[in-house]
PDB file of C-alpha atoms in Angstrom:
ATOM      1  CA  MET I   1      -8.062  -2.841   2.632  1.00 60.00           C
ATOM      2  CA  PRO I   2     -10.334  -5.733   3.225  1.00 70.00           C
ATOM      3  CA  ALA I   3     -12.416  -3.623   5.526  1.00 73.00           C
ATOM      4  CA  HIS I   4     -12.619  -1.038   2.932  1.00 91.00           C
ATOM      5  CA  ASP I   5     -13.816  -3.578   0.357  1.00 97.00           C
ATOM      6  CA  LEU I   6     -16.337  -5.418   1.926  1.00 98.00           C
ATOM      7  CA  PRO I   7     -18.915  -2.791   2.576  1.00 97.00           C
ATOM      8  CA  LEU I   8     -18.891  -2.163  -1.119  1.00 98.00           C
ATOM      9  CA  LEU I   9     -19.329  -5.950  -1.931  1.00 98.00           C
ATOM     10  CA  ILE I  10     -22.240  -5.958   0.389  1.00 98.00           C
ATOM     11  CA  ASP I  11     -24.175  -2.940  -1.118  1.00 98.00           C
ATOM     12  CA  ALA I  12     -23.239  -4.531  -4.257  1.00 98.00           C
ATOM     13  CA  ALA I  13     -24.898  -7.911  -3.372  1.00 98.00           C
ATOM     14  CA  ARG I  14     -28.064  -6.127  -2.509  1.00 98.00           C
ATOM     15  CA  MET I  15     -28.218  -4.165  -5.515  1.00 98.00           C
ATOM     16  CA  ALA I  16     -27.823  -7.455  -7.647  1.00 98.00           C
ATOM     17  CA  GLY I  17     -30.786  -9.129  -5.744  1.00 97.00           C
ATOM     18  CA  ARG I  18     -33.075  -6.204  -6.569  1.00 97.00           C
ATOM     19  CA  VAL I  19     -31.787  -6.773 -10.212  1.00 96.00           C
ATOM     20  CA  ALA I  20     -32.193 -10.750 -10.159  1.00 95.00           C
ATOM     21  CA  THR I  21     -35.490 -10.645  -8.618  1.00 94.00           C
ATOM     22  CA  SER I  22     -36.869  -8.257 -11.063  1.00 93.00           C
ATOM     23  CA  PHE I  23     -37.067 -11.175 -13.258  1.00 87.00           C
ATOM     24  CA  THR I  24     -39.148 -14.162 -12.995  1.00 73.00           C
ATOM     25  CA  GLY I  25     -36.497 -17.371 -13.139  1.00 64.00           C
ATOM     26  CA  PRO I  26     -39.136 -19.733 -15.401  1.00 72.00           C
ATOM     27  CA  THR I  27     -39.874 -16.851 -17.939  1.00 73.00           C
ATOM     28  CA  ALA I  28     -36.573 -15.250 -17.990  1.00 74.00           C
ATOM     29  CA  GLN I  29     -35.008 -15.377 -21.634  1.00 83.00           C
ATOM     30  CA  ARG I  30     -32.395 -18.419 -21.647  1.00 78.00           C
ATOM     31  CA  TRP I  31     -29.770 -19.648 -23.523  1.00 73.00           C
ATOM     32  CA  ASP I  32     -27.188 -22.450 -23.738  1.00 74.00           C
ATOM     33  CA  LYS I  33     -23.758 -21.617 -23.736  1.00 67.00           C
ATOM     34  CA  ALA I  34     -21.373 -23.355 -26.065  1.00 63.00           C
ATOM     35  CA  ASP I  35     -19.426 -26.724 -24.900  1.00 65.00           C
ATOM     36  CA  GLY I  36     -22.178 -27.652 -22.759  1.00 58.00           C
ATOM     37  CA  ALA I  37     -21.165 -25.165 -20.319  1.00 63.00           C
ATOM     38  CA  GLY I  38     -24.714 -24.623 -18.991  1.00 71.00           C
ATOM     39  CA  PRO I  39     -27.581 -21.996 -19.375  1.00 79.00           C
ATOM     40  CA  VAL I  40     -27.310 -18.261 -19.145  1.00 87.00           C
ATOM     41  CA  THR I  41     -30.389 -15.930 -18.440  1.00 91.00           C
ATOM     42  CA  GLU I  42     -31.079 -12.237 -19.167  1.00 92.00           C
ATOM     43  CA  ALA I  43     -30.988 -12.051 -15.444  1.00 93.00           C
ATOM     44  CA  ASP I  44     -27.360 -13.224 -15.481  1.00 94.00           C
ATOM     45  CA  LEU I  45     -26.422 -10.638 -17.858  1.00 95.00           C
ATOM     46  CA  ALA I  46     -28.378  -7.922 -16.446  1.00 96.00           C
ATOM     47  CA  VAL I  47     -26.942  -8.668 -12.811  1.00 97.00           C
ATOM     48  CA  ASN I  48     -23.030  -9.037 -14.469  1.00 97.00           C
ATOM     49  CA  ALA I  49     -23.769  -5.450 -16.033  1.00 97.00           C
ATOM     50  CA  GLN I  50     -24.926  -3.842 -12.644  1.00 98.00           C
ATOM     51  CA  LEU I  51     -21.892  -5.495 -10.957  1.00 98.00           C
ATOM     52  CA  LEU I  52     -19.563  -4.577 -13.526  1.00 97.00           C
ATOM     53  CA  SER I  53     -20.595  -1.072 -13.675  1.00 97.00           C
ATOM     54  CA  THR I  54     -20.761  -0.595  -9.679  1.00 97.00           C
ATOM     55  CA  LEU I  55     -17.535  -2.324  -8.657  1.00 98.00           C
ATOM     56  CA  ARG I  56     -15.296  -0.879 -11.470  1.00 96.00           C
ATOM     57  CA  LEU I  57     -16.440   2.500 -11.023  1.00 97.00           C
ATOM     58  CA  ALA I  58     -15.763   2.439  -7.357  1.00 97.00           C
ATOM     59  CA  ARG I  59     -12.547   0.511  -7.832  1.00 97.00           C
ATOM     60  CA  PRO I  60     -11.363   1.361 -11.308  1.00 97.00           C
ATOM     61  CA  ASP I  61      -7.729   0.069 -10.520  1.00 96.00           C
ATOM     62  CA  TYR I  62      -8.836  -3.509  -9.793  1.00 97.00           C
ATOM     63  CA  GLY I  63      -9.253  -6.170 -12.250  1.00 97.00           C
ATOM     64  CA  TRP I  64     -12.269  -8.305 -13.380  1.00 98.00           C
ATOM     65  CA  LEU I  65     -13.044 -11.939 -13.806  1.00 98.00           C
ATOM     66  CA  SER I  66     -16.677 -12.929 -13.907  1.00 97.00           C
ATOM     67  CA  GLU I  67     -18.162 -16.101 -15.464  1.00 96.00           C
ATOM     68  CA  GLU I  68     -20.403 -13.683 -17.796  1.00 95.00           C
ATOM     69  CA  THR I  69     -17.747 -11.325 -18.993  1.00 95.00           C
ATOM     70  CA  GLU I  70     -15.436 -12.392 -21.778  1.00 93.00           C
ATOM     71  CA  ASP I  71     -12.002 -12.994 -20.014  1.00 94.00           C
ATOM     72  CA  ASN I  72      -8.699 -11.391 -21.251  1.00 92.00           C
ATOM     73  CA  THR I  73      -5.170 -11.071 -19.492  1.00 93.00           C
ATOM     74  CA  ASP I  74      -5.563  -7.794 -18.253  1.00 93.00           C
ATOM     75  CA  ARG I  75      -6.202  -8.816 -14.640  1.00 96.00           C
ATOM     76  CA  LEU I  76      -3.177 -10.902 -14.374  1.00 96.00           C
ATOM     77  CA  SER I  77      -1.155  -7.486 -14.212  1.00 95.00           C
ATOM     78  CA  GLN I  78      -3.429  -6.062 -11.600  1.00 95.00           C
ATOM     79  CA  ASP I  79      -2.675  -6.438  -7.737  1.00 96.00           C
ATOM     80  CA  ARG I  80      -6.651  -6.836  -6.770  1.00 97.00           C
ATOM     81  CA  VAL I  81      -9.269  -8.565  -8.831  1.00 98.00           C
ATOM     82  CA  PHE I  82     -13.044  -8.782  -8.464  1.00 98.00           C
ATOM     83  CA  ILE I  83     -14.124 -12.385  -8.900  1.00 98.00           C
ATOM     84  CA  VAL I  84     -17.692 -12.678  -9.513  1.00 98.00           C
ATOM     85  CA  ASP I  85     -20.582 -15.242 -10.343  1.00 98.00           C
ATOM     86  CA  PRO I  86     -23.465 -13.102 -10.925  1.00 97.00           C
ATOM     87  CA  ILE I  87     -26.032 -15.837 -10.361  1.00 96.00           C
ATOM     88  CA  ASP I  88     -24.485 -19.135  -9.301  1.00 96.00           C
ATOM     89  CA  GLY I  89     -27.130 -21.782  -9.493  1.00 92.00           C
ATOM     90  CA  THR I  90     -28.608 -20.370 -12.673  1.00 91.00           C
ATOM     91  CA  ARG I  91     -30.447 -23.920 -13.423  1.00 90.00           C
ATOM     92  CA  SER I  92     -31.826 -23.381  -9.801  1.00 91.00           C
ATOM     93  CA  PHE I  93     -32.948 -19.917 -10.725  1.00 90.00           C
ATOM     94  CA  VAL I  94     -34.708 -20.920 -13.966  1.00 89.00           C
ATOM     95  CA  GLU I  95     -36.311 -23.464 -12.162  1.00 89.00           C
ATOM     96  CA  GLY I  96     -37.801 -21.008  -9.629  1.00 89.00           C
ATOM     97  CA  SER I  97     -35.791 -22.209  -6.647  1.00 91.00           C
ATOM     98  CA  ASN I  98     -34.718 -20.103  -3.892  1.00 94.00           C
ATOM     99  CA  THR I  99     -31.209 -21.520  -3.652  1.00 94.00           C
ATOM    100  CA  TRP I 100     -29.190 -19.700  -6.082  1.00 96.00           C
ATOM    101  CA  ALA I 101     -26.701 -16.964  -4.933  1.00 97.00           C
ATOM    102  CA  HIS I 102     -24.595 -14.004  -6.192  1.00 98.00           C
ATOM    103  CA  SER I 103     -20.956 -14.317  -5.288  1.00 98.00           C
ATOM    104  CA  ILE I 104     -18.533 -11.753  -5.120  1.00 98.00           C
ATOM    105  CA  ALA I 105     -15.041 -11.684  -3.753  1.00 98.00           C
ATOM    106  CA  VAL I 106     -11.841  -9.432  -3.890  1.00 98.00           C
ATOM    107  CA  ALA I 107      -8.491 -11.295  -4.412  1.00 98.00           C
ATOM    108  CA  GLU I 108      -5.372  -9.669  -3.644  1.00 97.00           C
ATOM    109  CA  HIS I 109      -2.093 -11.254  -5.279  1.00 97.00           C
ATOM    110  CA  GLY I 110      -3.925 -14.516  -5.505  1.00 96.00           C
ATOM    111  CA  VAL I 111      -5.611 -14.433  -1.730  1.00 98.00           C
ATOM    112  CA  ILE I 112      -9.047 -13.695  -1.151  1.00 98.00           C
ATOM    113  CA  THR I 113      -9.338 -10.772   0.952  1.00 98.00           C
ATOM    114  CA  ALA I 114     -13.279  -9.710   0.967  1.00 98.00           C
ATOM    115  CA  ALA I 115     -16.091 -11.644   0.157  1.00 98.00           C
ATOM    116  CA  VAL I 116     -20.082 -11.931  -0.045  1.00 98.00           C
ATOM    117  CA  VAL I 117     -22.678 -14.626  -0.911  1.00 98.00           C
ATOM    118  CA  TYR I 118     -26.132 -13.420  -1.020  1.00 98.00           C
ATOM    119  CA  LEU I 119     -29.418 -15.413  -1.311  1.00 98.00           C
ATOM    120  CA  PRO I 120     -31.872 -12.903  -1.842  1.00 97.00           C
ATOM    121  CA  LEU I 121     -34.710 -15.110  -2.076  1.00 96.00           C
ATOM    122  CA  ARG I 122     -33.461 -16.664   1.602  1.00 96.00           C
ATOM    123  CA  ASN I 123     -32.628 -13.351   2.844  1.00 97.00           C
ATOM    124  CA  LYS I 124     -29.100 -14.833   3.810  1.00 98.00           C
ATOM    125  CA  LEU I 125     -26.064 -12.921   3.289  1.00 98.00           C
ATOM    126  CA  TYR I 126     -22.793 -14.186   4.126  1.00 98.00           C
ATOM    127  CA  ALA I 127     -19.613 -11.979   4.502  1.00 98.00           C
ATOM    128  CA  ALA I 128     -16.034 -11.820   5.325  1.00 98.00           C
ATOM    129  CA  ALA I 129     -12.886  -9.908   5.665  1.00 98.00           C
ATOM    130  CA  LYS I 130      -9.607 -11.462   5.845  1.00 97.00           C
ATOM    131  CA  GLY I 131      -8.560 -11.563   9.400  1.00 96.00           C
ATOM    132  CA  GLN I 132     -11.994 -10.370  10.726  1.00 97.00           C
ATOM    133  CA  GLY I 133     -13.955 -13.598  10.852  1.00 97.00           C
ATOM    134  CA  ALA I 134     -17.349 -14.308   8.695  1.00 98.00           C
ATOM    135  CA  THR I 135     -20.925 -13.507   9.529  1.00 98.00           C
ATOM    136  CA  CYS I 136     -24.573 -14.861   8.312  1.00 98.00           C
ATOM    137  CA  ASN I 137     -26.666 -11.557   8.393  1.00 98.00           C
ATOM    138  CA  GLY I 138     -24.241  -9.677  10.586  1.00 97.00           C
ATOM    139  CA  LEU I 139     -24.190 -12.440  13.223  1.00 98.00           C
ATOM    140  CA  PRO I 140     -20.848 -14.480  13.615  1.00 98.00           C
ATOM    141  CA  ILE I 141     -20.434 -17.889  12.029  1.00 98.00           C
ATOM    142  CA  ALA I 142     -18.074 -20.667  12.767  1.00 97.00           C
ATOM    143  CA  ALA I 143     -17.359 -23.891  10.886  1.00 97.00           C
ATOM    144  CA  SER I 144     -18.096 -27.339  12.345  1.00 95.00           C
ATOM    145  CA  ALA I 145     -15.351 -29.092  14.807  1.00 93.00           C
ATOM    146  CA  GLN I 146     -16.967 -32.132  14.252  1.00 92.00           C
ATOM    147  CA  THR I 147     -13.924 -35.241  14.150  1.00 89.00           C
ATOM    148  CA  ALA I 148     -15.153 -38.043  13.046  1.00 90.00           C
ATOM    149  CA  LEU I 149     -16.410 -38.603   9.611  1.00 90.00           C
ATOM    150  CA  GLY I 150     -19.322 -40.976  10.506  1.00 90.00           C
ATOM    151  CA  GLN I 151     -21.023 -38.213  12.398  1.00 93.00           C
ATOM    152  CA  SER I 152     -20.569 -35.560   9.571  1.00 94.00           C
ATOM    153  CA  THR I 153     -22.641 -34.751   6.519  1.00 96.00           C
ATOM    154  CA  VAL I 154     -20.987 -33.782   3.490  1.00 96.00           C
ATOM    155  CA  LEU I 155     -22.400 -31.357   0.826  1.00 97.00           C
ATOM    156  CA  VAL I 156     -21.456 -33.658  -2.351  1.00 95.00           C
ATOM    157  CA  ALA I 157     -22.702 -34.538  -5.633  1.00 93.00           C
ATOM    158  CA  LYS I 158     -23.738 -38.029  -6.398  1.00 93.00           C
ATOM    159  CA  PRO I 159     -20.698 -38.570  -8.879  1.00 92.00           C
ATOM    160  CA  ALA I 160     -18.099 -37.867  -6.022  1.00 92.00           C
ATOM    161  CA  LEU I 161     -19.626 -40.678  -4.229  1.00 92.00           C
ATOM    162  CA  LEU I 162     -18.179 -43.070  -6.667  1.00 93.00           C
ATOM    163  CA  GLY I 163     -15.735 -45.595  -5.227  1.00 92.00           C
ATOM    164  CA  GLU I 164     -13.229 -45.092  -7.567  1.00 93.00           C
ATOM    165  CA  HIS I 165     -12.451 -41.454  -6.059  1.00 94.00           C
ATOM    166  CA  TRP I 166     -11.735 -43.122  -2.859  1.00 94.00           C
ATOM    167  CA  LYS I 167      -8.639 -45.358  -1.053  1.00 91.00           C
ATOM    168  CA  THR I 168      -9.747 -48.972  -0.973  1.00 84.00           C
ATOM    169  CA  ASN I 169     -12.388 -48.222  -3.602  1.00 86.00           C
ATOM    170  CA  ASN I 170     -15.022 -47.223  -0.799  1.00 85.00           C
ATOM    171  CA  ARG I 171     -15.836 -43.629   0.544  1.00 88.00           C
ATOM    172  CA  PRO I 172     -15.899 -43.284   4.062  1.00 89.00           C
ATOM    173  CA  ASP I 173     -18.874 -43.698   6.019  1.00 90.00           C
ATOM    174  CA  PHE I 174     -20.618 -40.130   6.215  1.00 93.00           C
ATOM    175  CA  LYS I 175     -23.934 -38.782   5.723  1.00 95.00           C
ATOM    176  CA  HIS I 176     -24.535 -36.870   2.433  1.00 95.00           C
ATOM    177  CA  SER I 177     -26.563 -33.952   1.038  1.00 95.00           C
ATOM    178  CA  PHE I 178     -26.642 -31.758  -1.546  1.00 94.00           C
ATOM    179  CA  ARG I 179     -27.356 -28.030  -2.888  1.00 93.00           C
ATOM    180  CA  PRO I 180     -26.657 -26.944  -6.167  1.00 89.00           C
ATOM    181  CA  SER I 181     -24.931 -23.751  -5.804  1.00 93.00           C
ATOM    182  CA  LEU I 182     -21.164 -24.126  -5.059  1.00 96.00           C
ATOM    183  CA  ALA I 183     -21.240 -20.783  -3.122  1.00 97.00           C
ATOM    184  CA  TYR I 184     -24.046 -21.800  -0.869  1.00 97.00           C
ATOM    185  CA  ARG I 185     -22.650 -25.037  -0.043  1.00 97.00           C
ATOM    186  CA  LEU I 186     -19.510 -23.431   0.951  1.00 98.00           C
ATOM    187  CA  ALA I 187     -21.181 -20.638   3.036  1.00 98.00           C
ATOM    188  CA  LEU I 188     -23.249 -23.465   4.511  1.00 98.00           C
ATOM    189  CA  VAL I 189     -20.182 -25.179   5.887  1.00 97.00           C
ATOM    190  CA  GLY I 190     -18.779 -22.158   7.172  1.00 97.00           C
ATOM    191  CA  GLU I 191     -22.195 -21.519   9.021  1.00 97.00           C
ATOM    192  CA  GLY I 192     -21.793 -25.070  10.632  1.00 96.00           C
ATOM    193  CA  ARG I 193     -24.663 -26.540   9.346  1.00 96.00           C
ATOM    194  CA  PHE I 194     -22.722 -29.154   7.572  1.00 96.00           C
ATOM    195  CA  GLU I 195     -19.607 -30.524   8.321  1.00 96.00           C
ATOM    196  CA  ALA I 196     -17.772 -30.080   4.904  1.00 96.00           C
ATOM    197  CA  MET I 197     -18.305 -30.112   0.906  1.00 97.00           C
ATOM    198  CA  ILE I 198     -16.400 -31.814  -1.802  1.00 96.00           C
ATOM    199  CA  THR I 199     -16.440 -31.062  -5.568  1.00 96.00           C
ATOM    200  CA  LEU I 200     -13.716 -33.242  -7.280  1.00 95.00           C
ATOM    201  CA  ARG I 201     -13.939 -31.923 -11.093  1.00 93.00           C
ATOM    202  CA  GLN I 202     -12.438 -28.758 -12.083  1.00 94.00           C
ATOM    203  CA  SER I 203     -14.086 -25.785 -10.486  1.00 95.00           C
ATOM    204  CA  TRP I 204     -14.269 -22.284 -11.436  1.00 96.00           C
ATOM    205  CA  GLU I 205     -12.963 -19.584  -9.250  1.00 98.00           C
ATOM    206  CA  TRP I 206     -16.056 -17.327  -9.282  1.00 98.00           C
ATOM    207  CA  ASP I 207     -17.892 -20.480  -7.773  1.00 97.00           C
ATOM    208  CA  ILE I 208     -15.430 -20.961  -4.974  1.00 98.00           C
ATOM    209  CA  ALA I 209     -13.572 -17.748  -4.122  1.00 98.00           C
ATOM    210  CA  ALA I 210     -16.195 -15.759  -1.736  1.00 98.00           C
ATOM    211  CA  GLY I 211     -16.997 -18.844  -0.193  1.00 98.00           C
ATOM    212  CA  ALA I 212     -13.587 -19.853   0.588  1.00 98.00           C
ATOM    213  CA  LEU I 213     -12.872 -16.972   2.736  1.00 98.00           C
ATOM    214  CA  ILE I 214     -16.207 -17.357   4.470  1.00 98.00           C
ATOM    215  CA  ILE I 215     -15.103 -20.780   5.559  1.00 98.00           C
ATOM    216  CA  GLY I 216     -11.490 -19.694   6.143  1.00 98.00           C
ATOM    217  CA  GLU I 217     -12.460 -16.913   8.442  1.00 98.00           C
ATOM    218  CA  ALA I 218     -15.261 -19.166  10.227  1.00 98.00           C
ATOM    219  CA  GLY I 219     -12.182 -21.206  11.407  1.00 97.00           C
ATOM    220  CA  GLY I 220     -12.402 -23.734   8.475  1.00 97.00           C
ATOM    221  CA  VAL I 221     -10.337 -24.425   5.897  1.00 97.00           C
ATOM    222  CA  ALA I 222     -10.820 -24.592   1.918  1.00 97.00           C
ATOM    223  CA  LEU I 223      -8.299 -26.690  -0.273  1.00 98.00           C
ATOM    224  CA  ASP I 224      -7.991 -28.606  -3.612  1.00 97.00           C
ATOM    225  CA  ARG I 225      -8.427 -32.124  -3.930  1.00 94.00           C
ATOM    226  CA  THR I 226      -4.779 -33.005  -3.099  1.00 94.00           C
ATOM    227  CA  GLY I 227      -4.818 -30.796   0.103  1.00 95.00           C
ATOM    228  CA  ALA I 228      -2.787 -27.852  -1.891  1.00 97.00           C
ATOM    229  CA  ALA I 229      -3.908 -24.347  -0.620  1.00 97.00           C
ATOM    230  CA  LEU I 230      -6.131 -22.369  -3.109  1.00 98.00           C
ATOM    231  CA  GLN I 231      -4.881 -19.769  -5.204  1.00 97.00           C
ATOM    232  CA  PHE I 232      -6.795 -17.313  -7.288  1.00 98.00           C
ATOM    233  CA  ASN I 233      -6.592 -15.012 -10.481  1.00 98.00           C
ATOM    234  CA  ASN I 234      -5.017 -17.615 -12.359  1.00 97.00           C
ATOM    235  CA  ALA I 235      -4.218 -17.345 -16.115  1.00 97.00           C
ATOM    236  CA  ASP I 236      -6.491 -20.664 -16.529  1.00 97.00           C
ATOM    237  CA  PRO I 237      -9.417 -19.885 -13.549  1.00 97.00           C
ATOM    238  CA  ARG I 238     -10.190 -23.457 -12.809  1.00 97.00           C
ATOM    239  CA  LEU I 239      -9.275 -25.020  -9.609  1.00 98.00           C
ATOM    240  CA  ASN I 240      -8.394 -28.773  -8.925  1.00 96.00           C
ATOM    241  CA  GLY I 241     -11.441 -29.428  -7.238  1.00 96.00           C
ATOM    242  CA  VAL I 242     -11.993 -28.210  -3.589  1.00 97.00           C
ATOM    243  CA  VAL I 243     -12.603 -29.912  -0.270  1.00 97.00           C
ATOM    244  CA  ALA I 244     -13.670 -27.646   2.356  1.00 97.00           C
ATOM    245  CA  GLY I 245     -14.986 -27.848   5.959  1.00 96.00           C
ATOM    246  CA  GLY I 246     -13.936 -27.743   9.487  1.00 93.00           C
ATOM    247  CA  THR I 247     -10.461 -28.405   9.796  1.00 92.00           C
ATOM    248  CA  PRO I 248     -10.795 -32.166  11.019  1.00 92.00           C
ATOM    249  CA  ALA I 249     -13.232 -33.248   8.510  1.00 92.00           C
ATOM    250  CA  CYS I 250     -11.427 -31.284   5.722  1.00 93.00           C
ATOM    251  CA  ALA I 251      -8.131 -33.203   6.575  1.00 92.00           C
ATOM    252  CA  ALA I 252      -9.861 -36.636   6.763  1.00 93.00           C
ATOM    253  CA  LEU I 253     -11.792 -36.234   3.768  1.00 94.00           C
ATOM    254  CA  ILE I 254      -8.482 -35.466   1.916  1.00 94.00           C
ATOM    255  CA  ASP I 255      -6.574 -38.524   3.338  1.00 93.00           C
ATOM    256  CA  ALA I 256      -9.295 -40.800   2.114  1.00 93.00           C
ATOM    257  CA  LEU I 257      -9.550 -39.765  -1.304  1.00 94.00           C
ATOM    258  CA  ALA I 258      -7.789 -41.625  -3.820  1.00 86.00           C
TER     259      ALA I 258
END
């Protein structure tokens, strides 16, 4: 079944890229969501509509969880569910940056089985199916095997670097960098360009689902901030933070967290 779903996700992602790039980010109509949930644009909604139509037509028995669709409990009774972020990194899209991504995954009984993260303006398509490895533009990728945090670069937002989040009130001595899209951060770690990524805040499943499988199939691991395995299609679709990377780096970071 994962192999059966992956070509569908790849085709849908490429179509999403054509829809999104038909808009100009800085001039796309934009609204701010309630409760400080961030911006949404007409491009987000157009991509969501395209993906909903394409994917549900192909798999009418699959459930649906998307950032831009009002959620309901129907998906909880379905064995397989699409988990979608139409545009991850909407602020970057609005700014005219090229680091936003489409994130599309299938979860089966809470486990991600097929996934795509696609950055149309960077021409980078990351893909994975459970048990079949991960690729970027069709070429195999592998997570870093670096064991020393002092020689690692971690993708992380500045608030997570504060001493209060770490044992002894002091973070480990790693280099750090940042990308605004969580899906892209996960994909970059799966590609081995960075050793790990951390987000300590509650994280929506649609930001994480596709990238988590890509890292796992690239030989790494994605866990919550306590070291527990990630489960998807939860009634409350938020995860307790994410620490992901090559297995040695991920284990060291979780051990160092307060």
